[in-house]
mmCIF file of C-alpha atoms in Angstrom:
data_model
loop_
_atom_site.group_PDB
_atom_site.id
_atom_site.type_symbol
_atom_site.label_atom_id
_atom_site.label_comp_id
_atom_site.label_asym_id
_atom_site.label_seq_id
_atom_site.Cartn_x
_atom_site.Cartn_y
_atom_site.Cartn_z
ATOM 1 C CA UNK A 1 5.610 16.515 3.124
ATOM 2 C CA UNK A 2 7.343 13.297 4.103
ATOM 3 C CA UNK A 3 7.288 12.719 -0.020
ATOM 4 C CA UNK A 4 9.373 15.943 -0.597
ATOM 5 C CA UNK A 5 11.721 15.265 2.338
ATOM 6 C CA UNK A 6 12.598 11.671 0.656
ATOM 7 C CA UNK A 7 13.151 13.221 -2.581
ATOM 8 C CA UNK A 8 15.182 15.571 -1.179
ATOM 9 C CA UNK A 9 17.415 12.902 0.626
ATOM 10 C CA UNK A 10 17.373 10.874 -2.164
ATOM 11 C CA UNK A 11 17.550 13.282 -5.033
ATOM 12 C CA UNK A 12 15.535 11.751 -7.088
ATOM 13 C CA UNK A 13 12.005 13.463 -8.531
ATOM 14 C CA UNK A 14 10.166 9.603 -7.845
ATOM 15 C CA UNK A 15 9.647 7.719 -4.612
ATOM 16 C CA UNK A 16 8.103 4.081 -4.399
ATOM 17 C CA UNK A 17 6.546 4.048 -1.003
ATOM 18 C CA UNK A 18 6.460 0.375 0.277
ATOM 19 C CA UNK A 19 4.301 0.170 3.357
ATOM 20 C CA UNK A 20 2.845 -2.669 5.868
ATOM 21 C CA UNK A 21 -0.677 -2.822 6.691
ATOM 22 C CA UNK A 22 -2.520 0.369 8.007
ATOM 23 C CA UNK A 23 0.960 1.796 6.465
ATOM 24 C CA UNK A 24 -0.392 1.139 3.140
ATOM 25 C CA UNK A 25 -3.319 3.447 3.388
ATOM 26 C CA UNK A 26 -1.399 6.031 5.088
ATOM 27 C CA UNK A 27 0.722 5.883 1.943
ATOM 28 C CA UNK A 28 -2.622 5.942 -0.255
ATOM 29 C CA UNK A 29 -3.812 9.109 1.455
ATOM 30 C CA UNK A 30 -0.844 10.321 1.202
ATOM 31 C CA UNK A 31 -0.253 9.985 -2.732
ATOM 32 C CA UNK A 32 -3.888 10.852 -2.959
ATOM 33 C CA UNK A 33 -3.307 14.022 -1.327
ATOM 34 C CA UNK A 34 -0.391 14.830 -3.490
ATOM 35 C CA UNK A 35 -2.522 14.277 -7.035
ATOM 36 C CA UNK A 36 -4.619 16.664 -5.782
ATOM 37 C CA UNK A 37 -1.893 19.189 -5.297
ATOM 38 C CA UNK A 38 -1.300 18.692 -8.918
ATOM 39 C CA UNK A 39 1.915 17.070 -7.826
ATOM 40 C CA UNK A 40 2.952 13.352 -9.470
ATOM 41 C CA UNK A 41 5.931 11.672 -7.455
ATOM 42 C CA UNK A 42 4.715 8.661 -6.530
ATOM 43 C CA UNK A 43 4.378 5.740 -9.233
ATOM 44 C CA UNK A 44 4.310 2.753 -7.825
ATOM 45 C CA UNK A 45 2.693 1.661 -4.411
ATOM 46 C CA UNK A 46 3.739 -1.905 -2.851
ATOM 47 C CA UNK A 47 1.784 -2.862 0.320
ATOM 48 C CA UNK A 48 1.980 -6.365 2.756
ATOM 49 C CA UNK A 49 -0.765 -6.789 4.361
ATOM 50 C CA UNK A 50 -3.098 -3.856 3.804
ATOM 51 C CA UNK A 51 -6.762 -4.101 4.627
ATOM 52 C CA UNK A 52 -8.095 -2.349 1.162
ATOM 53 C CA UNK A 53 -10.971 -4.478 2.116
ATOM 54 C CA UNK A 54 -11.363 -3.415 5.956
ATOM 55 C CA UNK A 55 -10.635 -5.558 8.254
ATOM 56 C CA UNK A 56 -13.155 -8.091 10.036
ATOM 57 C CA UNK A 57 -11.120 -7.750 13.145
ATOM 58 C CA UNK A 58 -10.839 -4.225 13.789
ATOM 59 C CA UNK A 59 -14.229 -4.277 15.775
ATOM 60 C CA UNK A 60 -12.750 -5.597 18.608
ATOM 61 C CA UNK A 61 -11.323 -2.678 19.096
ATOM 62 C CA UNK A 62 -13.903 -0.167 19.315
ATOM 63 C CA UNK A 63 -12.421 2.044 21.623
ATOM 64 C CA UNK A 64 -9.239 2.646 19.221
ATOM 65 C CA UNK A 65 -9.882 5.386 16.328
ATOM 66 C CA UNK A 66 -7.356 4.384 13.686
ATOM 67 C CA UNK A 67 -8.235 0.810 14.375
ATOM 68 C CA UNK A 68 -11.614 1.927 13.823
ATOM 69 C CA UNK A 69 -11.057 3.379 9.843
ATOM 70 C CA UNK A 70 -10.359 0.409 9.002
ATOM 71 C CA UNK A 71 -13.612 -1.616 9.945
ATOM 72 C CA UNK A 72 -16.321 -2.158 7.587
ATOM 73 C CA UNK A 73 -18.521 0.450 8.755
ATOM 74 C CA UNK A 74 -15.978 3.612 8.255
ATOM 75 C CA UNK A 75 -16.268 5.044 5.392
ATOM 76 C CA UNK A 76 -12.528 6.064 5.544
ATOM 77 C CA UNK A 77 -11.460 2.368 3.854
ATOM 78 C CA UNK A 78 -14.360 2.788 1.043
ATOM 79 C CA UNK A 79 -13.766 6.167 0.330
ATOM 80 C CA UNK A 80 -9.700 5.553 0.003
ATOM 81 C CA UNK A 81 -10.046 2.893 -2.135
ATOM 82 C CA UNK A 82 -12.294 4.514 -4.454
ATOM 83 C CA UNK A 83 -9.737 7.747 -4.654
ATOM 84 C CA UNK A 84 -7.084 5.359 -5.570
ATOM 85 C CA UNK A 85 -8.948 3.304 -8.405
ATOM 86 C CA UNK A 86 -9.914 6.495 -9.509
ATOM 87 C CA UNK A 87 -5.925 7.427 -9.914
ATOM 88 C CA UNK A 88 -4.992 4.146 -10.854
ATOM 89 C CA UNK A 89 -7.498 4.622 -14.133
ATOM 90 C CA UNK A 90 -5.647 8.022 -15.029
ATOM 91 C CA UNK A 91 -2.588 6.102 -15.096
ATOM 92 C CA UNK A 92 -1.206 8.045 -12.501
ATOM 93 C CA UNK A 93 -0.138 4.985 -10.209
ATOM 94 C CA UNK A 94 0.575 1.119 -10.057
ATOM 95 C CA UNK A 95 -0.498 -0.564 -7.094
ATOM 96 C CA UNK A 96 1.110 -4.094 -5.982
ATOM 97 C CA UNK A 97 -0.325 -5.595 -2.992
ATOM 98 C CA UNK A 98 0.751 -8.918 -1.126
ATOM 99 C CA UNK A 99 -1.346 -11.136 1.253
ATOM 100 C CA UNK A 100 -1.196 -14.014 2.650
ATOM 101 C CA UNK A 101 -3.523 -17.155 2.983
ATOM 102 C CA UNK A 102 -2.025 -17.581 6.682
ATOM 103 C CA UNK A 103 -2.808 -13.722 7.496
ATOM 104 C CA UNK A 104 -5.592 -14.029 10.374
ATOM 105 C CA UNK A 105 -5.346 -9.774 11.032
ATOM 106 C CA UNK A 106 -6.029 -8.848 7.309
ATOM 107 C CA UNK A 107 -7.276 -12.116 5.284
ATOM 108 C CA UNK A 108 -5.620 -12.371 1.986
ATOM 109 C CA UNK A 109 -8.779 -11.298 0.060
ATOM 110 C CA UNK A 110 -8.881 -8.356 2.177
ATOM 111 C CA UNK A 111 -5.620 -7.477 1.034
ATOM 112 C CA UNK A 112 -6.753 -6.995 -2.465
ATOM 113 C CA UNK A 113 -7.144 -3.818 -4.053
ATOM 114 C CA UNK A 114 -9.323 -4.706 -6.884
ATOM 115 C CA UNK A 115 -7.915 -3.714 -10.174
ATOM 116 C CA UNK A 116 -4.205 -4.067 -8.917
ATOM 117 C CA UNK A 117 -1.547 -6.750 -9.232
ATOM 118 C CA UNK A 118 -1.940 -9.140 -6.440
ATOM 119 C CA UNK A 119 0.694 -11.822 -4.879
ATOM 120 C CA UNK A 120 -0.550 -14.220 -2.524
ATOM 121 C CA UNK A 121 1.871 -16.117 0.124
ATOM 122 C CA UNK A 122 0.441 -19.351 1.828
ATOM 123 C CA UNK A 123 2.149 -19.504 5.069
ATOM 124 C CA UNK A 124 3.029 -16.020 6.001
ATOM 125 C CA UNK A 125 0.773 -14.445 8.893
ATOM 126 C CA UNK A 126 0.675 -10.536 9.672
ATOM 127 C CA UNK A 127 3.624 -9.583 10.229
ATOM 128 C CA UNK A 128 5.976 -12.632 8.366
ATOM 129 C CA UNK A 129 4.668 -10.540 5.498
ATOM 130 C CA UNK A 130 7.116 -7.918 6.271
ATOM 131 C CA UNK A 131 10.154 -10.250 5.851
ATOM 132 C CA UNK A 132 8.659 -12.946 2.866
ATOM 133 C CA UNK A 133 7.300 -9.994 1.310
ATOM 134 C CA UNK A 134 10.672 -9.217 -0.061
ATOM 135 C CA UNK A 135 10.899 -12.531 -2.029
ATOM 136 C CA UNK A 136 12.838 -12.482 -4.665
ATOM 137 C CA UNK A 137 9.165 -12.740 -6.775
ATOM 138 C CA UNK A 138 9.286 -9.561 -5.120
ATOM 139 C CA UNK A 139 12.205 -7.835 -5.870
ATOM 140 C CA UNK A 140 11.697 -8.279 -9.471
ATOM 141 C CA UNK A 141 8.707 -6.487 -9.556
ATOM 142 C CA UNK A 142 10.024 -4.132 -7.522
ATOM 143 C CA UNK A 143 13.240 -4.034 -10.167
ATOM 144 C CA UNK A 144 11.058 -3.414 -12.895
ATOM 145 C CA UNK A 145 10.098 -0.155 -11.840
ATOM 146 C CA UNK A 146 12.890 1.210 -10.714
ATOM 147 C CA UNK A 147 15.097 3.985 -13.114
ATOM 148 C CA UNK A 148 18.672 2.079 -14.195
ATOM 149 C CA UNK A 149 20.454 5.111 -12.110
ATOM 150 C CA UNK A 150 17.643 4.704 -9.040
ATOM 151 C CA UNK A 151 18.835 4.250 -5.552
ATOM 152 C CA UNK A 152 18.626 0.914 -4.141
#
């Protein structure tokens, strides 16, 4: 829904959703769930910081459910991640994610996505990834994808 209401705002049929850390697999589900409507709007997926590859920390938070999916024993991380490979080998969607060596939340190999383009910062932690994540590295990739007439 939030997809429509952007492209709505926007006018423009594509969105690139650019999310931080849990944010990127709320973004997942939510391109997954559009692919199965039968709906393609979302090309390109950028994430900072995104446990694709759980996160070692979020057991100390037991208590916390959305913490929770993203420990290694939910299946809610696993089962994501597969859905998106799977949409990523249609050729549906491009996936860029960023980490950081510095990151103690989500460590930077956590922050892969296996199969996707990966850019790794040294001394950015958690949420420094938010601001160096728009590096100028960045912003060319970004670029790339964006339509000549896109907005900005």
């Amino acid at each position: 829904q939030k997809i429509e209401e952007i492209q709505k705002i926007t006018k423009q049929n594509q969105v690139i959703i650019g999310a931080h850390s849990m944010g990127g697999l709320v973004g997942a589900e939510a391109i997954s769930q559009e692919i199965e409507l039968g709906r393609h709007s979302v090309p390109l997926l950028f994430t900072w910081g995104t446990p694709w590859q759980c996160s070692p920390l979020a057991r100390l938070l037991p208590c916390v459910q959305v913490v929770q999916q993203m420990s290694s024993t939910s299946s809610f991380c696993h089962s994501l991640v597969k859905k998106i490979n799977t949409i990523i080998a249609q050729g549906l969607l491009k996936v860029v994610t960023v980490g950081s060596e510095a990151d103690s939340l989500v460590p930077n190999s956590r922050a892969q996505l296996p199969g996707s383009e990966h850019i790794t910062y040294k001394y950015s932690g958690h949420l420094a990834l938010t601001v160096n994540g728009l590096s100028q590295k960045l912003r060319t990739v970004l670029s790339s994808y964006l339509p000549k007439n896109a907005a900005k």
